[in-house]
Amino acid sequence: MATPTTPAPGPAKKVNRIGLELAAYRGGKSTLCAGCGHNAISERIVEAFYEMGVDAAEVIKLSGIGCSSKSPAYFLGQSHGFNAVHGRMPSVATGAMLANRGLTAIGVSGDGDTGAIGIGQFVHLMRRNLPMIYIVENNGCYGLTKGQLSPTADLGSTLKNGVVNDLPAIDLCSLAIDLGASFVARSFSGDKKQMLSLLKAAIAHRGTAMLDIISPCVTFNDHEGSTKSYSYVKDHEEPLEEISFVPFFEDITVDYEPGTVQAVSLHDGSKLFLKKLAGDYDPTNKATARRVIYESAARGEYATGLIYVEPGKPDFVAQLNLVDEPLATLPEARVRPSRAALDEIVKELL
Ligand SMILES: Cc1ncc(C[n+]2csc(CCOP(=O)(O)OP(=O)(O)O)c2C)c(N)n1
Ligand code: SF4
Ligand SMILES: [Mg+2]
């Protein structure tokens, strides 16, 4: 008779600092086109939240309408979610963050959702510096409705059928900086390393972290003549810095030559080490940030990386002086005026 054997233990599963595997941060299977830049962004969001060890149950993901706005279904399956009306995600996000200040909010929008129908909501979100990560998956077209030009399409770029765009582009990074966002970055869905560092830094930041990620639409806007195609962006990306992100829970030292690296401390104690690639670029200087955007656009290039950061700027929730306890969890007895107080108000109105 054969002797029973105990199966050899398999390799230990890799978990993050709260004991969860990467799979716990995934969402449903993507229904977007194969090769769409938006899919690569969802993958990096999964990795960033996993590596930061964020509890997905304390995250709210929000979006508007578009292919980009469908993507929250493909990450963080255990988080709260709200798929809002076209261009109206910012007001829903504002309500959610005021009701529950303890949440981490991540919004995903498109260049149409943000730059066209939602521009009014976008500008007020940026000027309020609401604590949230706001991602624009920017493909320069309305992908979901078959590729019409959007407000971020560059002047002179063409549609697949040869139609030339004769309107100037809105630069969402420039707008966000002018309006008051405290963390503004541009990246490319094909640049995995840069995007991951920026996403982790955005999670560590308190305030609006606006990430404009060029994310090619392979079906409607990946041809010659487009300035949002994979090959165009790959050839015209100009990273401002080499970014090393060190989360607050890791004790890592970064070696660098004095004067070559700028260190930026973020709200939760995490640090960014920015090795300058373009002269002596300083992302804490608003005037320099604006200049670099204008100059790179004039050359037909995309300056990518952390463009502007103001880590200490008070966010909207702090400015409103809300109680520390999230309003959503306060018991009714503490949010409802007493009978006597209501009687007093009614008396004043009579
Ligand atoms: C009120 C309203 N107007 C228009 C539409 C049609 N529509 C759906 S998605 C979309 C634009 C999507 O473009 P974008 O935000 O850039 O997302 P993408 O699909 O390119 O990722 C439009 C105009 C709509 N759904 N609702
Ligand atoms: S139509 Fe374009 S934006 Fe929409 S899923 Fe396909 S490739 Fe992506
Ligand atoms: Mg789009």
Coordinates of C-alpha atoms and ligand atoms in Angstrom, one line a residue:
M1 CA 0.0 0.0 0.0
A2 CA 1.3 3.5 -0.9
T3 CA 2.2 5.8 2.0
P4 CA 0.0 8.9 2.0
T5 CA 2.1 12.1 1.4
T6 CA 1.4 15.7 2.4
P7 CA 1.4 17.9 -0.7
A8 CA 4.4 20.2 -0.8
P9 CA 3.4 23.8 0.1
G10 CA 3.2 26.0 -3.0
P11 CA 5.0 29.3 -3.2
A12 CA 3.7 31.9 -0.7
K13 CA 1.3 34.3 -2.3
K14 CA 2.5 37.9 -2.6
V15 CA 0.5 40.3 -0.4
N16 CA 0.7 44.0 0.3
R17 CA 1.1 45.7 3.7
I18 CA -2.6 45.0 4.6
G19 CA -2.3 41.4 3.6
L20 CA -4.2 41.5 0.3
E21 CA -3.2 40.1 -3.1
L22 CA -3.2 42.1 -6.3
A23 CA -6.4 40.2 -7.4
A24 CA -8.3 42.0 -4.6
Y25 CA -7.8 45.3 -6.4
R26 CA -9.1 44.1 -9.8
G27 CA -12.5 44.8 -11.2
G28 CA -14.6 43.2 -14.0
K29 CA -13.2 42.2 -17.4
S30 CA -12.8 45.2 -19.8
T31 CA -15.3 45.6 -22.6
L32 CA -13.2 48.3 -24.2
C33 CA -11.4 47.7 -27.5
A34 CA -8.2 45.6 -27.3
G35 CA -5.2 48.0 -27.2
C36 CA -7.2 51.0 -25.9
G37 CA -5.0 53.2 -23.8
H38 CA -7.7 53.3 -21.1
N39 CA -7.1 49.6 -20.3
A40 CA -3.4 50.3 -19.6
I41 CA -4.5 53.1 -17.2
S42 CA -6.9 50.7 -15.3
E43 CA -4.1 48.2 -14.9
R44 CA -1.8 50.9 -13.4
I45 CA -4.6 52.0 -11.0
V46 CA -4.9 48.4 -9.8
E47 CA -1.2 48.3 -9.1
A48 CA -1.0 51.7 -7.5
F49 CA -3.7 51.0 -4.9
Y50 CA -2.3 47.5 -4.3
E51 CA 1.3 48.8 -3.8
M52 CA 0.0 51.7 -1.5
G53 CA -1.9 49.1 0.6
V54 CA -5.2 51.1 0.4
D55 CA -8.3 49.4 1.8
A56 CA -10.5 49.3 -1.3
A57 CA -13.7 49.4 0.9
E58 CA -12.6 53.0 1.8
V59 CA -12.4 54.2 -1.8
I60 CA -15.0 55.7 -4.0
K61 CA -14.6 55.6 -7.8
L62 CA -16.6 58.0 -9.9
S63 CA -17.0 58.8 -13.6
G64 CA -19.2 60.5 -16.2
I65 CA -20.0 59.1 -19.6
G66 CA -17.7 57.8 -22.3
C67 CA -15.4 54.8 -22.9
S68 CA -13.1 56.3 -20.3
S69 CA -15.9 56.7 -17.9
K70 CA -16.7 53.0 -18.2
S71 CA -13.3 52.1 -16.9
P72 CA -14.0 52.3 -13.1
A73 CA -15.9 49.0 -13.7
Y74 CA -12.5 47.4 -14.5
F75 CA -10.6 48.2 -11.3
L76 CA -11.2 48.1 -7.5
G77 CA -14.2 45.8 -7.6
Q78 CA -14.7 46.1 -3.9
S79 CA -14.9 49.9 -3.7
H80 CA -17.9 52.2 -3.7
G81 CA -18.8 53.5 -7.2
F82 CA -20.9 56.1 -8.9
N83 CA -21.3 56.4 -12.7
A84 CA -22.7 59.9 -13.0
V85 CA -24.3 61.8 -15.9
H86 CA -22.1 63.1 -18.8
G87 CA -19.7 65.8 -17.4
R88 CA -21.4 65.9 -14.0
M89 CA -19.0 63.7 -12.0
P90 CA -17.3 66.6 -10.1
S91 CA -20.5 67.6 -8.3
V92 CA -21.2 64.0 -7.3
A93 CA -17.6 63.7 -6.1
T94 CA -18.0 66.9 -4.1
G95 CA -21.1 65.7 -2.4
A96 CA -19.5 62.3 -1.6
M97 CA -16.3 63.8 -0.1
L98 CA -18.3 66.3 2.0
A99 CA -20.5 63.5 3.3
N100 CA -17.6 61.2 4.0
R101 CA -14.3 62.9 4.4
G102 CA -12.6 59.6 5.2
L103 CA -12.9 58.2 1.7
T104 CA -10.3 58.2 -0.9
A105 CA -11.9 59.4 -4.2
I106 CA -10.7 58.6 -7.7
G107 CA -12.6 60.0 -10.6
V108 CA -12.1 58.9 -14.2
S109 CA -13.3 61.2 -17.0
G110 CA -12.6 61.7 -20.7
D111 CA -11.4 64.8 -22.7
G112 CA -15.0 65.1 -24.0
D113 CA -16.6 64.5 -20.6
T114 CA -14.3 67.0 -18.9
G115 CA -13.3 69.5 -21.7
A116 CA -16.7 69.9 -23.4
I117 CA -20.0 69.2 -21.6
G118 CA -18.3 69.0 -18.2
I119 CA -16.0 72.0 -18.4
G120 CA -18.1 74.1 -16.0
Q121 CA -18.0 71.5 -13.3
F122 CA -14.3 70.8 -13.9
V123 CA -13.2 74.4 -13.3
H124 CA -15.0 74.6 -10.0
L125 CA -13.6 71.3 -8.9
M126 CA -10.1 72.5 -9.6
R127 CA -10.6 75.9 -7.8
R128 CA -12.0 74.1 -4.7
N129 CA -9.0 71.8 -4.5
L130 CA -11.4 69.0 -3.4
P131 CA -9.4 66.0 -2.1
M132 CA -9.6 63.5 -4.9
I133 CA -7.6 62.0 -7.8
Y134 CA -9.1 63.3 -11.1
I135 CA -7.9 61.4 -14.2
V136 CA -8.6 62.5 -17.7
E137 CA -8.1 59.7 -20.2
N138 CA -7.3 62.0 -23.0
N139 CA -7.5 60.7 -26.6
G140 CA -8.5 63.9 -28.3
C141 CA -11.9 62.5 -29.5
Y142 CA -15.3 61.3 -28.4
G143 CA -14.4 57.6 -28.6
L144 CA -17.8 56.2 -27.4
T145 CA -19.7 58.1 -30.1
K146 CA -17.3 57.1 -32.9
G147 CA -14.4 59.5 -32.8
Q148 CA -15.6 63.1 -33.3
L149 CA -13.0 65.9 -32.5
S150 CA -12.9 66.9 -28.8
P151 CA -11.7 70.2 -27.3
T152 CA -8.3 68.7 -26.5
A153 CA -7.6 67.9 -30.2
D154 CA -4.7 70.0 -31.4
L155 CA -5.1 72.7 -34.0
G156 CA -4.4 71.2 -37.4
S157 CA -4.7 67.6 -36.4
T158 CA -6.9 65.5 -38.6
L159 CA -9.7 63.0 -38.2
K160 CA -9.4 59.6 -39.8
N161 CA -11.5 60.8 -42.8
G162 CA -9.2 63.8 -43.3
V163 CA -11.3 66.5 -41.6
V164 CA -8.9 69.1 -40.2
N165 CA -9.4 70.5 -36.7
D166 CA -9.5 74.3 -37.0
L167 CA -10.0 75.1 -33.4
P168 CA -7.2 75.5 -30.7
A169 CA -6.9 72.9 -28.1
I170 CA -7.8 73.4 -24.4
D171 CA -4.9 72.4 -22.3
L172 CA -6.4 70.8 -19.2
C173 CA -3.1 70.9 -17.2
S174 CA -2.7 74.6 -17.8
L175 CA -6.3 75.2 -16.8
A176 CA -6.0 73.1 -13.6
I177 CA -2.9 75.0 -12.5
D178 CA -4.4 78.4 -13.1
L179 CA -7.6 77.4 -11.2
G180 CA -5.9 76.1 -8.1
A181 CA -5.4 72.3 -8.4
S182 CA -2.5 71.4 -6.0
F183 CA -1.1 68.4 -8.0
V184 CA -1.1 68.5 -11.8
A185 CA 0.6 65.9 -13.9
R186 CA 0.7 64.7 -17.5
S187 CA 1.5 61.2 -18.6
F188 CA 1.1 58.7 -21.4
S189 CA -0.7 55.4 -21.2
G190 CA 2.3 53.8 -22.8
D191 CA 4.7 55.0 -20.1
K192 CA 4.0 52.4 -17.4
K193 CA 6.7 53.4 -14.9
Q194 CA 6.0 57.2 -14.9
M195 CA 2.2 56.6 -14.7
L196 CA 2.5 54.2 -11.7
S197 CA 4.8 56.7 -9.8
L198 CA 2.4 59.5 -10.4
L199 CA -0.6 57.5 -9.4
K200 CA 1.0 56.5 -6.1
A201 CA 2.0 60.1 -5.4
A202 CA -1.6 61.2 -6.2
I203 CA -2.9 58.7 -3.6
A204 CA -0.5 60.2 -1.1
H205 CA -1.5 63.8 -1.9
R206 CA -4.3 65.6 -0.1
G207 CA -6.1 68.0 -2.5
T208 CA -7.0 67.7 -6.1
A209 CA -4.5 65.6 -8.0
M210 CA -5.3 66.1 -11.7
L211 CA -3.7 63.6 -14.1
D212 CA -4.1 64.3 -17.8
I213 CA -3.1 60.9 -19.3
I214 CA -2.7 60.8 -23.1
S215 CA -4.5 57.6 -23.9
P216 CA -4.8 56.7 -27.6
C217 CA -8.1 55.6 -29.1
V218 CA -6.9 52.8 -31.3
T219 CA -10.2 52.6 -33.2
F220 CA -10.8 56.2 -34.1
N221 CA -7.7 58.3 -33.5
D222 CA -4.5 56.4 -34.0
H223 CA -3.7 57.4 -37.6
E224 CA -1.2 59.7 -39.2
G225 CA -2.3 63.3 -38.8
S226 CA -3.5 62.6 -35.2
T227 CA -1.4 64.1 -32.4
K228 CA -2.9 61.6 -29.9
S229 CA -1.8 58.4 -31.7
Y230 CA 0.6 55.9 -30.0
S231 CA 3.4 56.7 -32.4
Y232 CA 3.1 60.5 -32.2
V233 CA 3.0 60.6 -28.4
K234 CA 5.8 58.0 -28.1
D235 CA 8.0 60.2 -30.4
H236 CA 7.0 63.5 -28.8
E237 CA 7.0 62.7 -25.1
E238 CA 9.5 64.9 -23.1
P239 CA 9.7 63.7 -19.5
L240 CA 10.5 66.5 -17.2
E241 CA 11.9 64.3 -14.5
E242 CA 12.8 60.7 -13.6
I243 CA 10.4 60.1 -10.7
S244 CA 11.1 57.9 -7.6
F245 CA 8.2 57.6 -5.2
V246 CA 8.9 56.4 -1.6
P247 CA 5.8 55.6 0.4
F248 CA 5.6 56.7 4.0
F249 CA 5.7 53.0 5.2
E250 CA 9.0 52.1 3.5
D251 CA 12.4 53.1 4.7
I252 CA 14.3 53.6 1.5
T253 CA 17.1 56.0 0.9
V254 CA 17.6 57.3 -2.6
D255 CA 21.2 58.1 -3.7
Y256 CA 21.7 61.1 -5.8
E257 CA 24.3 63.8 -6.6
P258 CA 23.6 67.0 -4.6
G259 CA 21.7 69.5 -6.8
T260 CA 20.4 67.0 -9.3
V261 CA 17.3 65.8 -7.4
Q262 CA 14.4 67.7 -5.9
A263 CA 12.7 66.0 -2.9
V264 CA 9.0 66.8 -2.4
S265 CA 7.2 65.6 0.8
L266 CA 3.6 64.7 0.5
H267 CA 0.7 64.9 2.9
D268 CA 0.9 61.4 4.3
G269 CA 4.7 61.5 4.8
S270 CA 5.5 59.8 1.4
K271 CA 8.3 61.4 -0.6
L272 CA 8.9 62.1 -4.3
F273 CA 12.5 62.3 -5.6
L274 CA 12.5 64.1 -8.9
K275 CA 15.7 63.7 -11.0
K276 CA 15.6 66.6 -13.3
L277 CA 15.8 65.8 -17.0
A278 CA 14.8 69.2 -18.5
G279 CA 17.2 71.9 -17.2
D280 CA 16.4 73.0 -13.6
Y281 CA 12.7 72.5 -13.8
D282 CA 11.0 73.2 -10.4
P283 CA 7.4 71.8 -10.2
T284 CA 6.6 74.0 -7.1
N285 CA 6.9 77.1 -9.2
K286 CA 3.6 78.0 -10.9
A287 CA 5.1 80.4 -13.5
T288 CA 7.7 77.8 -14.6
A289 CA 4.9 75.1 -14.8
R290 CA 2.8 77.3 -17.1
R291 CA 5.9 78.2 -19.2
V292 CA 6.9 74.6 -19.7
I293 CA 3.4 73.6 -20.9
Y294 CA 3.2 76.5 -23.4
E295 CA 6.8 76.0 -24.7
S296 CA 6.4 72.2 -25.2
A297 CA 3.0 72.6 -26.9
A298 CA 4.5 75.2 -29.3
R299 CA 7.1 72.6 -30.3
G300 CA 4.4 70.0 -30.8
E301 CA 5.8 68.1 -27.8
Y302 CA 4.2 66.7 -24.6
A303 CA 6.0 67.7 -21.4
T304 CA 5.2 64.8 -19.1
G305 CA 5.7 64.1 -15.4
L306 CA 4.8 66.1 -12.3
I307 CA 4.2 69.6 -13.7
Y308 CA 3.0 71.4 -10.6
V309 CA 2.7 70.5 -6.9
E310 CA 1.7 72.5 -3.9
P311 CA 1.6 69.9 -1.1
G312 CA 0.6 72.2 1.8
K313 CA -2.4 73.9 0.1
P314 CA -5.6 73.6 2.2
D315 CA -8.2 71.3 0.6
F316 CA -11.9 72.1 0.3
V317 CA -12.9 69.8 3.2
A318 CA -10.4 71.5 5.5
Q319 CA -11.5 75.0 4.4
L320 CA -15.1 74.2 5.3
N321 CA -14.0 73.4 8.9
L322 CA -16.0 70.1 8.9
V323 CA -16.0 68.0 12.1
D324 CA -13.4 65.3 12.0
E325 CA -16.0 62.5 12.1
P326 CA -17.4 61.9 8.6
L327 CA -20.9 63.4 8.4
A328 CA -22.3 60.2 6.9
T329 CA -21.5 58.3 10.1
L330 CA -22.9 60.8 12.6
P331 CA -26.0 59.5 14.4
E332 CA -29.3 61.2 13.7
A333 CA -29.4 62.7 17.2
R334 CA -26.3 64.7 16.3
V335 CA -27.3 65.9 12.9
R336 CA -31.0 66.8 13.6
P337 CA -31.8 70.1 15.5
S338 CA -33.7 69.5 18.8
R339 CA -37.4 70.1 19.0
A340 CA -36.7 73.2 21.1
A341 CA -34.3 74.6 18.4
L342 CA -36.8 74.0 15.6
D343 CA -39.5 75.7 17.7
E344 CA -37.2 78.6 18.2
I345 CA -36.6 78.9 14.4
V346 CA -40.3 78.7 13.6
K347 CA -41.1 81.4 16.2
E348 CA -38.6 83.7 14.5
L349 CA -40.3 83.2 11.1
L350 CA -43.8 83.9 12.4
Ligands
LIG1 C1 -26.0 64.7 -22.2 C2 -25.3 63.8 -23.2 N1 -24.8 64.4 -24.3 C3 -24.2 63.6 -25.2 C4 -24.0 62.3 -25.0 C5 -23.3 61.4 -26.0 N2 -21.9 61.1 -25.6 C6 -21.7 59.9 -25.0 S1 -20.1 59.8 -24.6 C7 -19.7 61.2 -25.3 C8 -18.3 61.8 -25.4 C9 -17.2 60.8 -24.8 O1 -16.0 61.4 -25.1 P1 -14.8 61.3 -24.0 O2 -15.3 61.9 -22.7 O3 -13.6 61.9 -24.5 O4 -14.7 59.8 -23.7 P2 -14.0 58.6 -24.6 O5 -15.1 57.8 -25.1 O6 -13.2 59.3 -25.7 O7 -13.1 57.9 -23.6 C10 -20.8 61.8 -25.8 C11 -20.8 63.1 -26.5 C12 -24.5 61.7 -23.7 N3 -24.3 60.4 -23.4 N4 -25.1 62.5 -22.9
SF4_2 S1 -13.6 53.4 -29.2 FE1 -11.5 54.2 -28.7 S2 -11.7 55.0 -26.6 FE2 -13.4 53.6 -27.0 S3 -12.8 51.6 -26.2 FE3 -12.3 51.7 -28.4 S4 -10.2 52.4 -28.5 FE4 -10.9 52.9 -26.5
MG3 MG -12.0 61.0 -25.4

